[in-house]
Each structure stands twice: as C-alpha cells, then as structure tokens.
Short mmCIF file of C-alpha atoms in Angstrom, two decimals:
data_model
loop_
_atom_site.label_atom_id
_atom_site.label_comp_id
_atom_site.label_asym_id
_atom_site.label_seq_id
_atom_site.Cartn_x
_atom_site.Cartn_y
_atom_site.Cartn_z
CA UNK A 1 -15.90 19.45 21.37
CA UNK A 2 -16.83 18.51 18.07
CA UNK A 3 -15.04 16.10 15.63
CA UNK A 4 -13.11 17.93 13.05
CA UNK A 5 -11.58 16.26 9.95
CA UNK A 6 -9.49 19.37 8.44
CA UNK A 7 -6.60 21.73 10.55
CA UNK A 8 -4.15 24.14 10.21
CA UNK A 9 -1.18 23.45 11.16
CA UNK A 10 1.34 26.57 11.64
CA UNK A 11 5.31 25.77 12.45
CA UNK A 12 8.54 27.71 12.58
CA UNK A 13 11.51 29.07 14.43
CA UNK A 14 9.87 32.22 15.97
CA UNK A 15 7.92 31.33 18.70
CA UNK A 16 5.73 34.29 18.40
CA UNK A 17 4.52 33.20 14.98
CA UNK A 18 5.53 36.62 13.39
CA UNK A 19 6.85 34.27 11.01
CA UNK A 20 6.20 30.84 9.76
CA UNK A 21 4.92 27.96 7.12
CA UNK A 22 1.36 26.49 7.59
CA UNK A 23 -0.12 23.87 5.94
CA UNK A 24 -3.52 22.35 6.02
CA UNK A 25 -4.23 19.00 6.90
CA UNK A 26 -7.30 16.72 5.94
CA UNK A 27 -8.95 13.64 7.70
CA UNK A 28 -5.69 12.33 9.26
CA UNK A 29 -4.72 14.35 12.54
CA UNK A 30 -1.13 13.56 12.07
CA UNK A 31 1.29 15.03 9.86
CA UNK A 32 5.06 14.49 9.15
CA UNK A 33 7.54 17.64 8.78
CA UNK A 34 10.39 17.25 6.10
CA UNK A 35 13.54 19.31 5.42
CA UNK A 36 13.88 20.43 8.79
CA UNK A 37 16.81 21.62 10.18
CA UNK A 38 19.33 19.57 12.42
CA UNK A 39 19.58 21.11 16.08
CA UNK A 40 17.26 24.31 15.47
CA UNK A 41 14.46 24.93 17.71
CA UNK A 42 10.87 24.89 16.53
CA UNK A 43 7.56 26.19 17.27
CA UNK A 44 4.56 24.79 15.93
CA UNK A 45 0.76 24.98 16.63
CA UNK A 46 -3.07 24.21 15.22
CA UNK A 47 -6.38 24.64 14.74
CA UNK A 48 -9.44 23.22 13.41
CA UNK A 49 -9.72 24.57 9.33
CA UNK A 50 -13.48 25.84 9.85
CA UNK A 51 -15.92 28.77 9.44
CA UNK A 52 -16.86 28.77 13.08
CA UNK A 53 -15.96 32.14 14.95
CA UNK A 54 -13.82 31.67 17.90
CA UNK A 55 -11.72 28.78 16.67
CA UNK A 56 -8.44 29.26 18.95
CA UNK A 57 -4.72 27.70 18.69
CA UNK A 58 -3.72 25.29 20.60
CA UNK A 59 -1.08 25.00 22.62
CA UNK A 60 2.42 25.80 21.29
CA UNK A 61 4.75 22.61 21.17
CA UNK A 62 8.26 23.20 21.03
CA UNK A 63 10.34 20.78 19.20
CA UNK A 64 14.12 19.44 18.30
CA UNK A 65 14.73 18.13 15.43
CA UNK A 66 17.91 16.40 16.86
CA UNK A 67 20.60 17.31 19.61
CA UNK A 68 24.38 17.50 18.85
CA UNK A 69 26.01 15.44 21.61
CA UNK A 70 29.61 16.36 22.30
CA UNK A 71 32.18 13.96 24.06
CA UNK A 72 35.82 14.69 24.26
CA UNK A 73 36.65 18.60 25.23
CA UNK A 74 39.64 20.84 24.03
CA UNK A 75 41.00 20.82 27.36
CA UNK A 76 44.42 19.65 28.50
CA UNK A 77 43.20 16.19 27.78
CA UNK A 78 43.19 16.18 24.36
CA UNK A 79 44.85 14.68 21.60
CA UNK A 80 45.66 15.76 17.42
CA UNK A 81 47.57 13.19 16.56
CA UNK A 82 45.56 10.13 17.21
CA UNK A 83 46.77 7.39 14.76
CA UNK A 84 45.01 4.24 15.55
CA UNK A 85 41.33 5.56 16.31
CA UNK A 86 38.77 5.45 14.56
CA UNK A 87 40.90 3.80 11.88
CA UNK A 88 44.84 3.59 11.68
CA UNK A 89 45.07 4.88 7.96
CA UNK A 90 49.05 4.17 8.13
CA UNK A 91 47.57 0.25 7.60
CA UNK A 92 45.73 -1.20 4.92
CA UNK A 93 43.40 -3.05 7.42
CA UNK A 94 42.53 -2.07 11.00
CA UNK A 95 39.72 -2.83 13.50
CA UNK A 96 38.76 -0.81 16.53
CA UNK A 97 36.59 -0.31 19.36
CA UNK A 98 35.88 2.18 21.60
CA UNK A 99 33.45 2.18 24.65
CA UNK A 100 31.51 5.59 25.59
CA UNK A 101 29.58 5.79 28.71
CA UNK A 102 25.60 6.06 28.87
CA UNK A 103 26.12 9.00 31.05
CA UNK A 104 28.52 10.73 28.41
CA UNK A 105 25.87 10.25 26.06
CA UNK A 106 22.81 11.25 28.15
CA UNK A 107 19.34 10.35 27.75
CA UNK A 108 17.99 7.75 25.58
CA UNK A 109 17.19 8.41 21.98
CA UNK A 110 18.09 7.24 18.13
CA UNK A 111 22.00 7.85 16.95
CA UNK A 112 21.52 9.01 13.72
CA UNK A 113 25.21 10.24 12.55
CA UNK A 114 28.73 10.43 14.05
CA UNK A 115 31.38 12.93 13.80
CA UNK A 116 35.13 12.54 13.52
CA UNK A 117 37.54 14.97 13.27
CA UNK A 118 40.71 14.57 10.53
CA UNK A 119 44.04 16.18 10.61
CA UNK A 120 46.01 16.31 7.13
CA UNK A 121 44.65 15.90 3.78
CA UNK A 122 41.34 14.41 2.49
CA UNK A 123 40.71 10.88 2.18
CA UNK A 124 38.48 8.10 1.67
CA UNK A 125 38.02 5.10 3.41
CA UNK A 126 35.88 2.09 3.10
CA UNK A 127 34.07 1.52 6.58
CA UNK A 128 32.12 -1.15 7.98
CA UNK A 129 30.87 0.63 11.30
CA UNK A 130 29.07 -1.45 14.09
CA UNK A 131 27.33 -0.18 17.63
CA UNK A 132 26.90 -2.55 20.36
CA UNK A 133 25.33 -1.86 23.58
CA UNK A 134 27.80 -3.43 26.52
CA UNK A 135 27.84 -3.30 30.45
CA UNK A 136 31.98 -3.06 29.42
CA UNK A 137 33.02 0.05 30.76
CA UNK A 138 36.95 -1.10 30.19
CA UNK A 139 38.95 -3.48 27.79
CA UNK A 140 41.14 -4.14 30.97
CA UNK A 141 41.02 -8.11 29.84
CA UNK A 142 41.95 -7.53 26.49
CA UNK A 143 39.24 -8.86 24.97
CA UNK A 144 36.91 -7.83 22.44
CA UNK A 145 33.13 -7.16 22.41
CA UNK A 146 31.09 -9.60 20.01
CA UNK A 147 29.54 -8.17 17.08
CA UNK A 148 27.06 -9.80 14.87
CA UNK A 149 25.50 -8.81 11.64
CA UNK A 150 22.53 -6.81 13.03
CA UNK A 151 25.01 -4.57 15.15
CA UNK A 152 25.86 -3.41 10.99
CA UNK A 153 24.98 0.66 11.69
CA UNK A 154 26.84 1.83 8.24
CA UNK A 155 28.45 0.16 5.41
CA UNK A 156 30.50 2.06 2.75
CA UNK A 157 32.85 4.74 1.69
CA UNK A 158 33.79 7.99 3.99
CA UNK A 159 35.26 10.90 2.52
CA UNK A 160 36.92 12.46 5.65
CA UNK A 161 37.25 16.19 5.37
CA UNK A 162 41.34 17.10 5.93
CA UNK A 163 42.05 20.30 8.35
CA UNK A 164 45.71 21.82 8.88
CA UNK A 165 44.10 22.91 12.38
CA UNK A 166 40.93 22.33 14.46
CA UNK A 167 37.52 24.24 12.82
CA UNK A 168 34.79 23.55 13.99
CA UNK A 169 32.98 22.96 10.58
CA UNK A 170 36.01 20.71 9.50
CA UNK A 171 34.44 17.26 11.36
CA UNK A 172 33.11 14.73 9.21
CA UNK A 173 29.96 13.53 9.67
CA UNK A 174 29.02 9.80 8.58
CA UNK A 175 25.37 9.42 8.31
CA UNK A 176 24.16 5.67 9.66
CA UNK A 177 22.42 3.24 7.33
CA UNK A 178 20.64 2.43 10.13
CA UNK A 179 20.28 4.69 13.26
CA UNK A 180 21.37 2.78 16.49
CA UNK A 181 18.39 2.47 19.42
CA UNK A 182 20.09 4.35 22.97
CA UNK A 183 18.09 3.13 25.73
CA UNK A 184 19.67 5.37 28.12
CA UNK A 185 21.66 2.98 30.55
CA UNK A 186 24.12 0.75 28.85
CA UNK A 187 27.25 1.55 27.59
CA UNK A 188 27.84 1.89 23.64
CA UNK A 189 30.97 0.47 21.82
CA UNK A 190 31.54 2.17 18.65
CA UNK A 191 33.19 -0.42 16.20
CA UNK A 192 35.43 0.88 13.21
CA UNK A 193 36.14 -2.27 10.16
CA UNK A 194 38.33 -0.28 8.00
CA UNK A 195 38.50 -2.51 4.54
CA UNK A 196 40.13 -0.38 2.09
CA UNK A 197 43.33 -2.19 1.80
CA UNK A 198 45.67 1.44 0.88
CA UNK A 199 47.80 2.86 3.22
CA UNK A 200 47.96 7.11 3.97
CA UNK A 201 48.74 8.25 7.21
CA UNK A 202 46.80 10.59 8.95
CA UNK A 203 45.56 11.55 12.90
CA UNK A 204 42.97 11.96 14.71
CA UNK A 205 41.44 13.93 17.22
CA UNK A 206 41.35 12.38 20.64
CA UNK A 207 41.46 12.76 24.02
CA UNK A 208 43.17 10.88 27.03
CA UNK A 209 40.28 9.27 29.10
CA UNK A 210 39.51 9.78 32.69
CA UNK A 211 42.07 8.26 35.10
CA UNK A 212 43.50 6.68 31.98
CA UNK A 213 41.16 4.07 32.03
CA UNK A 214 41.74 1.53 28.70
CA UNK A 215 38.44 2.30 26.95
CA UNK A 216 39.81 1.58 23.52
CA UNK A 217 41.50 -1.63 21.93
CA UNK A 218 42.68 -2.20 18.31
CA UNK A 219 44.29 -4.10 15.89
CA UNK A 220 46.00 -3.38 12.57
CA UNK A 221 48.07 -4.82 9.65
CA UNK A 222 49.09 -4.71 5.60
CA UNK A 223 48.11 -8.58 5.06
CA UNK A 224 44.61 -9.59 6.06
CA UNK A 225 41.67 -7.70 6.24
CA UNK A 226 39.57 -8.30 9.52
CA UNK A 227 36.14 -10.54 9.93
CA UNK A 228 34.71 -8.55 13.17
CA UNK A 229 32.69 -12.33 14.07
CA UNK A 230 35.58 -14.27 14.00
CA UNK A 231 38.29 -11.88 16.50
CA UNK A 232 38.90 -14.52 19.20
CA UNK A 233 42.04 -15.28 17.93
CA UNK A 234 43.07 -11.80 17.12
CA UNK A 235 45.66 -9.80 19.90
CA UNK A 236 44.04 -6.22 20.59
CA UNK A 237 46.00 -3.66 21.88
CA UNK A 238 44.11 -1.48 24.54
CA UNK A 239 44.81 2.23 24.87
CA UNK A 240 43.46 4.95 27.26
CA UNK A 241 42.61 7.53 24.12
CA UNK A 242 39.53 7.70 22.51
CA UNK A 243 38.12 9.75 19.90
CA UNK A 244 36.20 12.98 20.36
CA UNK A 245 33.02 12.51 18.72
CA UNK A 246 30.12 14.13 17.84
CA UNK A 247 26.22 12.16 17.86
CA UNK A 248 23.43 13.17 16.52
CA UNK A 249 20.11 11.97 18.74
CA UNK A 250 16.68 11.92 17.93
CA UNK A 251 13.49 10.71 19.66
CA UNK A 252 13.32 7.20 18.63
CA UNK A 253 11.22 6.77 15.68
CA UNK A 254 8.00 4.30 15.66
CA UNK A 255 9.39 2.36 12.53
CA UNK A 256 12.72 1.86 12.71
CA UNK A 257 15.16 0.74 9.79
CA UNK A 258 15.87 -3.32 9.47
CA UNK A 259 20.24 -4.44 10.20
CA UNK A 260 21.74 -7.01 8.81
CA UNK A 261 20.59 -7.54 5.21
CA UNK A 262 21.79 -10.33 4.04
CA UNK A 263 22.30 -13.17 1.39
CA UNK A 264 21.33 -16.87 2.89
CA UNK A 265 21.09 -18.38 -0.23
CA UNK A 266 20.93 -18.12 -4.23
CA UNK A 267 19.48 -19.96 -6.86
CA UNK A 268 19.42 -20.05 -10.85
CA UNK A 269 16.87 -16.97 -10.58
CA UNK A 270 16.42 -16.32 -6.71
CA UNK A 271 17.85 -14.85 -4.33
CA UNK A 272 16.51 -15.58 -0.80
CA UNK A 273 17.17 -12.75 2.06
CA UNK A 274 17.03 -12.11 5.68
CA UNK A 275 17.46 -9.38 7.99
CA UNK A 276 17.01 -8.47 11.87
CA UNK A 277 13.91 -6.49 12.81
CA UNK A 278 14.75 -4.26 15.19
CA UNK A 279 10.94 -3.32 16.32
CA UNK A 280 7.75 -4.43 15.84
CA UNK A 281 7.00 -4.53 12.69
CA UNK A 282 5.03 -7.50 10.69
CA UNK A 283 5.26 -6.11 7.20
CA UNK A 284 8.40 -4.69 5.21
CA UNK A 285 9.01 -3.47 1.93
CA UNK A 286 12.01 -5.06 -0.41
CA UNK A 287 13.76 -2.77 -2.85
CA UNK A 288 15.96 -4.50 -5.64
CA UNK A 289 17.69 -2.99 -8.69
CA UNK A 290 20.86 -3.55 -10.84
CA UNK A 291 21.99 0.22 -9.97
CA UNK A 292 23.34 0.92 -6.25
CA UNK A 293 22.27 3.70 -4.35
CA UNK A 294 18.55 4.56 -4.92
CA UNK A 295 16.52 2.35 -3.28
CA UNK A 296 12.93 4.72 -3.88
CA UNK A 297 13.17 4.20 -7.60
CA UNK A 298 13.75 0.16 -7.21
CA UNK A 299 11.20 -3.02 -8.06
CA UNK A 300 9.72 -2.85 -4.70
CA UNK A 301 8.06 -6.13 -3.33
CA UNK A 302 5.66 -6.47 0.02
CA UNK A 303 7.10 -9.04 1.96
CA UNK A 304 5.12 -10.44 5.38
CA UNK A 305 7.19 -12.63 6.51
CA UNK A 306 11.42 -13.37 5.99
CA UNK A 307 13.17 -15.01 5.05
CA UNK A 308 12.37 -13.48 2.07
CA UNK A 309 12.96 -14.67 -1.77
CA UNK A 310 13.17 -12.85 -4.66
CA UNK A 311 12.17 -14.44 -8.26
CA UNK A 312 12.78 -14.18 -11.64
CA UNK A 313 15.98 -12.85 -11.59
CA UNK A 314 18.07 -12.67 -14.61
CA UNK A 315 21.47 -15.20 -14.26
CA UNK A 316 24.87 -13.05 -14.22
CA UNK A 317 23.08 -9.89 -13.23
CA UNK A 318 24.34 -7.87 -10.18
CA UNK A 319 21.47 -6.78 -7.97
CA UNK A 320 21.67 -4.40 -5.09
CA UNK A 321 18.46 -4.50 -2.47
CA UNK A 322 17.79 -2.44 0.78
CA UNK A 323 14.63 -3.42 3.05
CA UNK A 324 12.43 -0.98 5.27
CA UNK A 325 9.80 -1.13 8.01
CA UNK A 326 6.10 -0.95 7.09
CA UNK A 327 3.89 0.26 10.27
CA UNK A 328 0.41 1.14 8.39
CA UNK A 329 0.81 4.34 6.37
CA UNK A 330 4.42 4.95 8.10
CA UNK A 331 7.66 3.17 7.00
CA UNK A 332 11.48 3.31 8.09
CA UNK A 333 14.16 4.32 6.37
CA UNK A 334 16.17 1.95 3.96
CA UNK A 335 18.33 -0.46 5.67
CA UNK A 336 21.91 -0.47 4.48
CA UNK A 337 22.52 -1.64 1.01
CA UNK A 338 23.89 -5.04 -0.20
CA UNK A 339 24.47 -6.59 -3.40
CA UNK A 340 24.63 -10.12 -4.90
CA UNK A 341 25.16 -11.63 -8.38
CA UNK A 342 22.67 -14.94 -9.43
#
C-alpha cells in the first residue's frame, strides 16, 4: 500500500450513501466533524483522493454523536411535585445531592448535559452544579459527600422551561462548562448550589427510589446562602426521591476541559490563576477579556505551566478569563468562566 497524503472523506445518515456530505482532506489523516447532530446515527467512509483506477472505500464506520441516557420512568414510581430536588425554589438558598448508580448510567463515557424536568411557570435560577464520583450508594448517615473546586461541572444562570403537564420536549437541558469523566464503575452524586437568593415555588419531576432507599439529602433556607466546602456543620435532610434525569454521554474526548478556575492571588496589575487539569495535558491556552461570555474572541496567552499570572492589567477593570487544554493541534473546550476585578 502506498502512502497517500490527500482523501475523501464521505459521511451521513444513510448508510447506503444515496445521500451525504464529503469533504477532502490533505496531509493530515484525521479530521474533526462539526454541527453534528445529538443522538443521530452516522455513516461515514474514505478513500485515497487520486487518479489511480480501482481506488475502493473503506470500511463503513458507524458513529454516535452522543447517547440520551434516561433514569427515572413514568411508572407508578414517579413523582410531579418534587419540591426540594434539584433545587427547592420555595427558598432563596438550597443545596442538594443526589447519588445515581454506575449501572443506571451504563458504560463509561463524558457527561456532557443534564436534563430536568419543571412543572409551573418559567424561571431562572443561578446554579453552581458539581459531580463527584462516590462508592456512596446511600446518605443513610446523614452526611454529605465532599466537594472541592475541581468537582465545579457548571456555573451560572438556568432558564428552566415551565410545563402545565409532562412533554417530552418540555425538559431543560443545562449544558456543562466542563463535561464530567464516567469511568464506568463508581457511583455519581449530582450536586445542585442554588445561589439566587428569590423565592418562587415550583416542582419537580421525580421518582421514589428502589426499596426507598435515601439516595438524596438536602438543605434549604431564606438567610444564608450555602459554601458546598464548608457543610460539616450543616443538618441534611435525606429523602428516598430523586430526580428523573436525562445525560447526555459521549466517548471521552482526548483533551478534556480544565475545573476549577480560580483566583489565588491579585496584584496592582496581575492577576495570578490556577486550575485542575483533568488529563494530560502540559500546555493550555488562557482567555481574558473585560466582556463575559466569549472566550474565542479574548487576549489569549500560552501558558506551560500554572499557576499562571496575567500582566499588565488595567487597576479597577473587571476581567472575565476561561482556560482550555492544548494537546498539539487539538484543544478542549473552555473551562467555566470566572471573573475578578484588580
């Protein structure tokens, strides 16, 4: 076989081909597909881009962008009028978590997004979301499972869609800053900050857990708003509901997104940061910008090392700065967003 440097590269949803985009690829055998659709089934295949006669397709790979995993069913177990999972919205502060089971989830993979389903009117809440594997399979202590900053999966507002009845295009899917790593055996504790500090009641759907085991525990109140690393001294109250959610799971990605941005220290025109690398990577790019939300068009700095500081900043200016995962020509998604004022 010789060595080729150009292909064509056919993909679609027919697996016949009667139908599809191609592309043509040069010196680089690999290729990334965009704007593909979540939980469709794909086809693709190639060949070498040459003038010999003869040149056949490979074999036909057959691909997932994601799979939708369910847990919770519409059977007799369920529950609409959940109050106090994933938030209690009847409270200006709550804090929850809820343990699902690695066989409930199924094989390993990345968490990308995850569904809840709202009952009432819409709303918006400001979330701090953390995922933790655990060998917990109960809160039957009463205790809580420890969180630290790199367990951070999403930070910010959700606008929860409100339904008068279940629909199944009425869930509300919250997108993760950064995707959580399943490795197929332990145990995952979704964790739910809700800081808004307003008050509007609305439920849930849920369902009662098998044998009423106490797989959920949370706390709520008007007066204080929660610090998840600091809930020793906080009573939980355990119940034997849990949400019914819906993940969305990938095949883990070979650059994966940075948790845990953070602030360790600020000076007259620095700003030194630090984060938790949660594969291998020895090289990471730094966005930084005094307007939220688009870290792409951002001063972007190469940073080999971190901590990490950032110079010549202008005193009394608000920055906000996401990091990402450099592996050669591939790179991670932005981490979650933070923001800091020199």
């Amino acid at each position: 076989m010789g060595e080729e440097n150009a292909w064509v590269l056919q993909y679609g949803t027919d697996s016949e081909f009667a139908t599809y985009d191609e592309v043509e690829v040069e010196d680089n055998p690999t290729y990334g597909l965009t704007g593909l659709t979540p939980e469709q089934t794909y086809y693709a295949r190639v060949k070498p881009d040459c003038d010999t006669e003869g040149n056949a397709w490979s074999n036909v790979c057959q691909f997932m962008v994601t799979s939708l995993v369910v847990i919770g069913t519409d059977d007799e177990n369920y529950v609409d009028n959940l109050d106090y999972l994933p938030t209690n919205t009847n409270y200006n502060y709550s804090y929850t978590q809820q343990i699902y089971t690695a066989e409930e989830i199924g094989p390993a993979g990345y968490i990308e997004s995850i569904d809840f389903f709202m009952y009432g009117d819409d709303i918006t809440r400001n979330l701090d979301i953390y995922m933790v594997s655990t060998d917990n399979d109960n809160f039957d202590d009463g205790e809580w499972i420890g969180v630290t900053a790199a367990d951070l999966v999403f930070s910010g507002n959700v606008d929860f869609i409100g339904n008068d009845e279940y629909d199944d295009n009425g869930w509300t899917t919250i997108t993760l800053n950064s995707g959580f790593v399943f490795d197929g055996q332990s145990n995952v504790a979704i964790i739910v900050d809700d800081n808004t500090g307003e008050y509007e009641s609305r439920y849930f759907l849920g369902f009662y857990t098998e044998d009423y085991a106490t797989q959920s525990i949370y706390a709520n109140n008007d007066d204080d708003n929660y610090d998840p690393m600091d809930m020793e001294d906080v009573y939980g109250s355990t119940g034997q509901s849990r949400n019914q959610i819906r993940l969305r799971v990938s095949e883990t990605p070979s650059c994966i997104s940075p948790s845990g941005l953070a602030v360790t220290e600020l000076g007259v025109t620095t700003a030194t940061l630090d984060w938790h690398e949660r594969g291998e990577a020895t090289e990471w790019e730094v966005s930084y910008s005094t307007t939220s939300g688009d870290p792409d068009n951002g001063e972007i700095e190469t940073a080999y090392e971190h901590p990490y500081t950032l110079e010549g900043l202008t005193q009394g200016e608000t920055y906000y700065v996401s990091v990402r995962s450099v592996d050669g020509s591939d790179h991670s998604g932005w981490s979650a967003e933070t923001s800091f004022t020199v």
